[in-house]
Amino acid sequence: MRFQCWCLSDKGLKRSGNQDSFLIDERIGVFVVADGVGGHMGGEVASALAVETVREVLGHPKALQFSPREVLMQAYQEASHRIFDRAAQESKLNGMGTTMVMGYFRDSKLYIANVGDSRCYLYRKPYVWQLTEDHSLINEQIRLGFLTEEKAKATIGKNVITRSVGFERDVYPDILEREVFPGDIFLMCSDGLTGMITDQEMCQIFNDNSPEKTTPLFIQQALAHGGDDNVTVLVLNFSET
Ligand code: CA
């Protein structure tokens, strides 16, 4: 199986900086999108620290001695410790944290890990599926039956994240394991995309375009719909060798 990956990040139309970070490391088979939270540079620092830590932990020669789940757990724990400890040292970084969604391709499988409300989708022609579950107040209310998805869409205001990397010292990601087939496309993104386009529009872009053309189209669509937030889109395409 061969893979190709593209990623673009844009600060959007309403924010002065970009607190999203991403990482593509084809050698170790790792693909990451992180969306930092926390004012005064905190968000930027947190998301950058998170992706750096992932590269270090998963790229370490010893990583292959552990199962993919173990090494993903270690990467999230280590990132959370570093962000939490750094925030404790610098008062202007207090309370910073980050979402982090990632794919780790190993032994012909894609392991997907997630904390927060960035997302991973699978496009398998002609449908898209959301693979990750948001750790957000809105999603918890939907799960408990207090809110319908339709009402949630109409809810105004920033979504509150209920789990983040670095806000507390320890963090536990959700981890999924997917068998990969030629033609599968995985999309990882920050909420600057999912807050701006519907799943149907996402599906339409994949249906109408070859995978290498889609990344800028997603960014354009998010900006055309208001560009309220930083937007990062990573597209990972699997094909026959
Ligand atoms: Ca965001």
mmCIF file of C-alpha atoms and ligand atoms in Angstrom:
data_model
loop_
_atom_site.group_PDB
_atom_site.id
_atom_site.type_symbol
_atom_site.label_atom_id
_atom_site.label_comp_id
_atom_site.label_asym_id
_atom_site.label_seq_id
_atom_site.Cartn_x
_atom_site.Cartn_y
_atom_site.Cartn_z
ATOM 1 C CA MET A 1 0.000 0.000 0.000
ATOM 2 C CA ARG A 2 1.246 3.450 -0.947
ATOM 3 C CA PHE A 3 0.141 6.706 0.624
ATOM 4 C CA GLN A 4 0.296 10.358 -0.293
ATOM 5 C CA CYS A 5 -0.483 13.228 2.022
ATOM 6 C CA TRP A 6 -1.238 16.937 1.652
ATOM 7 C CA CYS A 7 -1.896 19.552 4.297
ATOM 8 C CA LEU A 8 -2.733 23.257 4.366
ATOM 9 C CA SER A 9 -3.383 25.617 7.247
ATOM 10 C CA ASP A 10 -4.900 29.104 7.061
ATOM 11 C CA LYS A 11 -5.546 31.599 9.824
ATOM 12 C CA GLY A 12 -8.987 32.359 8.426
ATOM 13 C CA LEU A 13 -10.635 35.767 8.168
ATOM 14 C CA LYS A 14 -11.416 36.653 11.788
ATOM 15 C CA ARG A 15 -8.352 35.639 13.830
ATOM 16 C CA SER A 16 -5.077 37.554 14.044
ATOM 17 C CA GLY A 17 -2.859 34.476 14.444
ATOM 18 C CA ASN A 18 -2.915 30.778 13.716
ATOM 19 C CA GLN A 19 -2.985 28.486 16.755
ATOM 20 C CA ASP A 20 -3.268 25.293 14.708
ATOM 21 C CA SER A 21 -0.216 23.089 14.090
ATOM 22 C CA PHE A 22 0.222 20.056 11.887
ATOM 23 C CA LEU A 23 2.804 17.405 11.162
ATOM 24 C CA ILE A 24 3.404 15.040 8.282
ATOM 25 C CA ASP A 25 6.250 12.569 8.720
ATOM 26 C CA GLU A 26 6.071 9.978 5.961
ATOM 27 C CA ARG A 27 9.119 8.094 7.215
ATOM 28 C CA ILE A 28 7.428 7.145 10.486
ATOM 29 C CA GLY A 29 3.936 7.203 8.976
ATOM 30 C CA VAL A 30 2.492 9.883 11.209
ATOM 31 C CA PHE A 31 -0.050 12.596 10.387
ATOM 32 C CA VAL A 32 -1.207 15.092 12.995
ATOM 33 C CA VAL A 33 -3.544 18.096 13.347
ATOM 34 C CA ALA A 34 -3.602 20.048 16.624
ATOM 35 C CA ASP A 35 -5.707 23.099 17.501
ATOM 36 C CA GLY A 36 -4.325 25.082 20.423
ATOM 37 C CA VAL A 37 -6.459 26.838 23.012
ATOM 38 C CA GLY A 38 -5.392 29.585 25.411
ATOM 39 C CA GLY A 39 -4.880 33.301 24.913
ATOM 40 C CA HIS A 40 -1.563 35.196 24.693
ATOM 41 C CA MET A 41 0.350 32.734 22.531
ATOM 42 C CA GLY A 42 -0.677 29.804 24.759
ATOM 43 C CA GLY A 43 -2.599 28.044 22.007
ATOM 44 C CA GLU A 44 0.242 28.330 19.519
ATOM 45 C CA VAL A 45 2.786 27.085 22.015
ATOM 46 C CA ALA A 46 0.605 24.150 23.091
ATOM 47 C CA SER A 47 -0.195 22.866 19.588
ATOM 48 C CA ALA A 48 3.444 23.249 18.450
ATOM 49 C CA LEU A 49 4.745 21.419 21.551
ATOM 50 C CA ALA A 50 2.227 18.629 20.973
ATOM 51 C CA VAL A 51 3.250 17.901 17.365
ATOM 52 C CA GLU A 52 6.977 18.133 18.203
ATOM 53 C CA THR A 53 6.502 15.625 21.008
ATOM 54 C CA VAL A 54 4.640 13.230 18.718
ATOM 55 C CA ARG A 55 7.473 13.288 16.208
ATOM 56 C CA GLU A 56 10.004 12.628 18.951
ATOM 57 C CA VAL A 57 8.109 9.774 20.649
ATOM 58 C CA LEU A 58 6.916 7.989 17.502
ATOM 59 C CA GLY A 59 10.186 8.577 15.656
ATOM 60 C CA HIS A 60 12.291 7.103 18.467
ATOM 61 C CA PRO A 61 13.901 3.769 17.502
ATOM 62 C CA LYS A 62 12.385 2.172 20.617
ATOM 63 C CA ALA A 63 8.852 3.041 19.468
ATOM 64 C CA LEU A 64 8.692 -0.152 17.415
ATOM 65 C CA GLN A 65 9.197 -2.244 20.555
ATOM 66 C CA PHE A 66 5.774 -1.142 21.753
ATOM 67 C CA SER A 67 2.370 -1.803 20.241
ATOM 68 C CA PRO A 68 0.905 1.082 18.208
ATOM 69 C CA ARG A 69 -1.649 1.701 20.960
ATOM 70 C CA GLU A 70 1.028 1.848 23.649
ATOM 71 C CA VAL A 71 3.202 4.237 21.682
ATOM 72 C CA LEU A 72 0.244 6.520 20.888
ATOM 73 C CA MET A 73 -0.685 6.564 24.564
ATOM 74 C CA GLN A 74 2.935 7.482 25.410
ATOM 75 C CA ALA A 75 2.938 10.293 22.827
ATOM 76 C CA TYR A 76 -0.237 11.870 24.247
ATOM 77 C CA GLN A 77 0.936 11.485 27.847
ATOM 78 C CA GLU A 78 4.353 12.978 27.101
ATOM 79 C CA ALA A 79 2.834 15.884 25.140
ATOM 80 C CA SER A 80 0.387 16.575 27.948
ATOM 81 C CA HIS A 81 3.119 16.533 30.597
ATOM 82 C CA ARG A 82 5.307 18.939 28.617
ATOM 83 C CA ILE A 83 2.466 21.387 27.931
ATOM 84 C CA PHE A 84 1.185 21.254 31.509
ATOM 85 C CA ASP A 85 4.666 21.707 33.023
ATOM 86 C CA ARG A 86 5.528 24.578 30.662
ATOM 87 C CA ALA A 87 2.228 26.323 31.480
ATOM 88 C CA ALA A 88 3.017 26.006 35.190
ATOM 89 C CA GLN A 89 6.386 27.752 34.643
ATOM 90 C CA GLU A 90 5.128 30.737 32.634
ATOM 91 C CA SER A 91 2.141 32.617 33.941
ATOM 92 C CA LYS A 92 1.158 33.956 30.497
ATOM 93 C CA LEU A 93 0.793 30.349 29.305
ATOM 94 C CA ASN A 94 -1.425 29.253 32.222
ATOM 95 C CA GLY A 95 -4.351 27.113 31.184
ATOM 96 C CA MET A 96 -3.100 26.377 27.679
ATOM 97 C CA GLY A 97 -3.972 23.108 25.992
ATOM 98 C CA THR A 98 -4.580 21.652 22.581
ATOM 99 C CA THR A 99 -6.771 19.236 20.695
ATOM 100 C CA MET A 100 -4.884 16.587 18.769
ATOM 101 C CA VAL A 101 -6.092 14.133 16.165
ATOM 102 C CA MET A 102 -3.607 11.851 14.468
ATOM 103 C CA GLY A 103 -3.097 8.880 12.210
ATOM 104 C CA TYR A 104 -0.258 6.382 12.653
ATOM 105 C CA PHE A 105 0.264 3.959 9.781
ATOM 106 C CA ARG A 106 1.926 0.759 10.915
ATOM 107 C CA ASP A 107 1.673 -2.929 9.982
ATOM 108 C CA SER A 108 -0.709 -2.030 7.106
ATOM 109 C CA LYS A 109 -3.225 -0.485 9.491
ATOM 110 C CA LEU A 110 -4.086 3.082 10.354
ATOM 111 C CA TYR A 111 -4.321 3.799 14.077
ATOM 112 C CA ILE A 112 -6.308 6.941 14.764
ATOM 113 C CA ALA A 113 -6.022 8.746 18.083
ATOM 114 C CA ASN A 114 -8.019 11.718 19.272
ATOM 115 C CA VAL A 115 -8.444 14.211 22.087
ATOM 116 C CA GLY A 116 -10.710 17.265 21.703
ATOM 117 C CA ASP A 117 -12.865 18.385 18.791
ATOM 118 C CA SER A 118 -10.559 18.173 15.801
ATOM 119 C CA ARG A 119 -11.765 15.279 13.668
ATOM 120 C CA CYS A 120 -10.841 12.394 11.430
ATOM 121 C CA TYR A 121 -13.142 11.372 8.577
ATOM 122 C CA LEU A 122 -12.938 8.484 6.164
ATOM 123 C CA TYR A 123 -14.022 8.978 2.563
ATOM 124 C CA ARG A 124 -14.705 5.747 0.749
ATOM 125 C CA LYS A 125 -16.411 6.560 -2.498
ATOM 126 C CA PRO A 126 -19.149 7.870 -2.484
ATOM 127 C CA TYR A 127 -19.606 8.398 1.275
ATOM 128 C CA VAL A 128 -17.859 10.071 4.211
ATOM 129 C CA TRP A 129 -17.897 8.837 7.805
ATOM 130 C CA GLN A 130 -16.820 10.744 10.859
ATOM 131 C CA LEU A 131 -14.521 8.310 12.681
ATOM 132 C CA THR A 132 -13.680 10.290 15.815
ATOM 133 C CA GLU A 133 -15.998 11.459 18.543
ATOM 134 C CA ASP A 134 -15.711 15.079 19.723
ATOM 135 C CA HIS A 135 -14.818 15.660 23.361
ATOM 136 C CA SER A 136 -16.989 18.732 23.636
ATOM 137 C CA LEU A 137 -19.819 19.961 25.823
ATOM 138 C CA ILE A 138 -22.179 20.030 22.845
ATOM 139 C CA ASN A 139 -21.425 16.437 21.879
ATOM 140 C CA GLU A 140 -21.856 15.254 25.480
ATOM 141 C CA GLN A 141 -25.245 16.939 25.619
ATOM 142 C CA ILE A 142 -26.223 15.236 22.356
ATOM 143 C CA ARG A 143 -25.116 11.846 23.711
ATOM 144 C CA LEU A 144 -27.067 12.348 26.921
ATOM 145 C CA GLY A 145 -30.145 13.314 24.914
ATOM 146 C CA PHE A 146 -30.341 16.921 26.165
ATOM 147 C CA LEU A 147 -29.721 18.362 22.716
ATOM 148 C CA THR A 148 -30.514 17.191 19.182
ATOM 149 C CA GLU A 149 -27.906 17.485 16.431
ATOM 150 C CA GLU A 150 -30.139 19.997 14.630
ATOM 151 C CA LYS A 151 -30.397 22.198 17.724
ATOM 152 C CA ALA A 152 -26.648 21.873 18.311
ATOM 153 C CA LYS A 153 -25.976 23.245 14.822
ATOM 154 C CA ALA A 154 -27.985 26.322 15.706
ATOM 155 C CA THR A 155 -26.133 26.834 18.984
ATOM 156 C CA ILE A 156 -24.127 30.009 18.745
ATOM 157 C CA GLY A 157 -20.802 30.474 20.455
ATOM 158 C CA LYS A 158 -17.559 28.666 20.687
ATOM 159 C CA ASN A 159 -17.695 24.999 21.424
ATOM 160 C CA VAL A 160 -16.274 24.122 24.832
ATOM 161 C CA ILE A 161 -13.776 21.268 24.800
ATOM 162 C CA THR A 162 -14.109 18.743 27.624
ATOM 163 C CA ARG A 163 -10.788 16.964 27.083
ATOM 164 C CA SER A 164 -7.556 18.561 25.904
ATOM 165 C CA VAL A 165 -3.858 17.760 25.794
ATOM 166 C CA GLY A 166 -2.040 19.708 28.521
ATOM 167 C CA PHE A 167 -4.921 21.313 30.384
ATOM 168 C CA GLU A 168 -4.493 18.590 32.980
ATOM 169 C CA ARG A 169 -1.220 16.717 33.358
ATOM 170 C CA ASP A 170 -2.591 13.333 32.267
ATOM 171 C CA VAL A 171 -4.708 12.724 29.217
ATOM 172 C CA TYR A 172 -6.182 9.588 27.675
ATOM 173 C CA PRO A 173 -6.876 9.567 23.925
ATOM 174 C CA ASP A 174 -9.518 7.535 22.139
ATOM 175 C CA ILE A 175 -7.713 5.103 19.828
ATOM 176 C CA LEU A 176 -9.267 3.382 16.813
ATOM 177 C CA GLU A 177 -7.775 0.824 14.491
ATOM 178 C CA ARG A 178 -8.772 0.748 10.808
ATOM 179 C CA GLU A 179 -7.903 -1.650 8.075
ATOM 180 C CA VAL A 180 -6.951 0.371 5.009
ATOM 181 C CA PHE A 181 -8.047 -0.330 1.430
ATOM 182 C CA PRO A 182 -6.769 1.212 -1.818
ATOM 183 C CA GLY A 183 -8.821 4.305 -2.582
ATOM 184 C CA ASP A 184 -9.466 5.140 1.070
ATOM 185 C CA ILE A 185 -8.978 8.798 1.894
ATOM 186 C CA PHE A 186 -8.661 10.009 5.478
ATOM 187 C CA LEU A 187 -9.221 13.664 6.286
ATOM 188 C CA MET A 188 -8.017 15.219 9.535
ATOM 189 C CA CYS A 189 -9.004 18.776 10.338
ATOM 190 C CA SER A 190 -9.481 21.414 12.988
ATOM 191 C CA ASP A 191 -12.953 22.738 13.845
ATOM 192 C CA GLY A 192 -12.275 25.717 11.556
ATOM 193 C CA LEU A 193 -13.324 23.367 8.756
ATOM 194 C CA THR A 194 -16.124 21.367 10.394
ATOM 195 C CA GLY A 195 -17.725 24.508 11.805
ATOM 196 C CA MET A 196 -17.889 25.997 8.299
ATOM 197 C CA ILE A 197 -18.903 23.155 5.971
ATOM 198 C CA THR A 198 -21.366 20.270 6.170
ATOM 199 C CA ASP A 199 -20.522 16.584 5.762
ATOM 200 C CA GLN A 200 -22.465 16.678 2.468
ATOM 201 C CA GLU A 201 -20.264 19.481 1.117
ATOM 202 C CA MET A 202 -17.175 17.573 2.213
ATOM 203 C CA CYS A 203 -18.413 14.482 0.405
ATOM 204 C CA GLN A 204 -19.171 16.509 -2.723
ATOM 205 C CA ILE A 205 -15.613 17.872 -2.865
ATOM 206 C CA PHE A 206 -14.202 14.335 -2.687
ATOM 207 C CA ASN A 207 -16.696 13.011 -5.250
ATOM 208 C CA ASP A 208 -15.881 15.758 -7.760
ATOM 209 C CA ASN A 209 -12.079 15.984 -7.468
ATOM 210 C CA SER A 210 -8.939 13.882 -7.415
ATOM 211 C CA PRO A 211 -7.463 13.722 -3.875
ATOM 212 C CA GLU A 212 -4.433 15.966 -4.533
ATOM 213 C CA LYS A 213 -6.767 18.806 -5.577
ATOM 214 C CA THR A 214 -9.034 18.695 -2.524
ATOM 215 C CA THR A 215 -6.976 20.335 0.246
ATOM 216 C CA PRO A 216 -7.058 23.913 -1.173
ATOM 217 C CA LEU A 217 -10.742 23.457 -2.054
ATOM 218 C CA PHE A 218 -11.593 22.709 1.583
ATOM 219 C CA ILE A 219 -9.722 25.827 2.721
ATOM 220 C CA GLN A 220 -11.475 27.938 0.052
ATOM 221 C CA GLN A 221 -14.852 26.599 1.151
ATOM 222 C CA ALA A 222 -14.182 27.384 4.835
ATOM 223 C CA LEU A 223 -13.149 30.948 3.901
ATOM 224 C CA ALA A 224 -16.127 31.384 1.563
ATOM 225 C CA HIS A 225 -18.440 30.455 4.445
ATOM 226 C CA GLY A 226 -16.956 33.094 6.743
ATOM 227 C CA GLY A 227 -13.524 31.818 7.805
ATOM 228 C CA ASP A 228 -14.447 32.288 11.476
ATOM 229 C CA ASP A 229 -11.534 30.278 12.841
ATOM 230 C CA ASN A 230 -8.074 28.971 11.944
ATOM 231 C CA VAL A 231 -8.532 26.099 9.527
ATOM 232 C CA THR A 232 -6.213 23.146 8.971
ATOM 233 C CA VAL A 233 -6.949 20.294 6.569
ATOM 234 C CA LEU A 234 -4.830 17.183 6.090
ATOM 235 C CA VAL A 235 -5.724 14.670 3.369
ATOM 236 C CA LEU A 236 -4.178 11.190 3.384
ATOM 237 C CA ASN A 237 -4.780 9.013 0.338
ATOM 238 C CA PHE A 238 -4.042 5.289 0.073
ATOM 239 C CA SER A 239 -3.540 3.556 -3.243
ATOM 240 C CA GLU A 240 -2.175 0.272 -4.686
ATOM 241 C CA THR A 241 1.606 0.151 -4.818
HETATM 242 CA CA CA B 1 -10.210 26.082 16.381
#
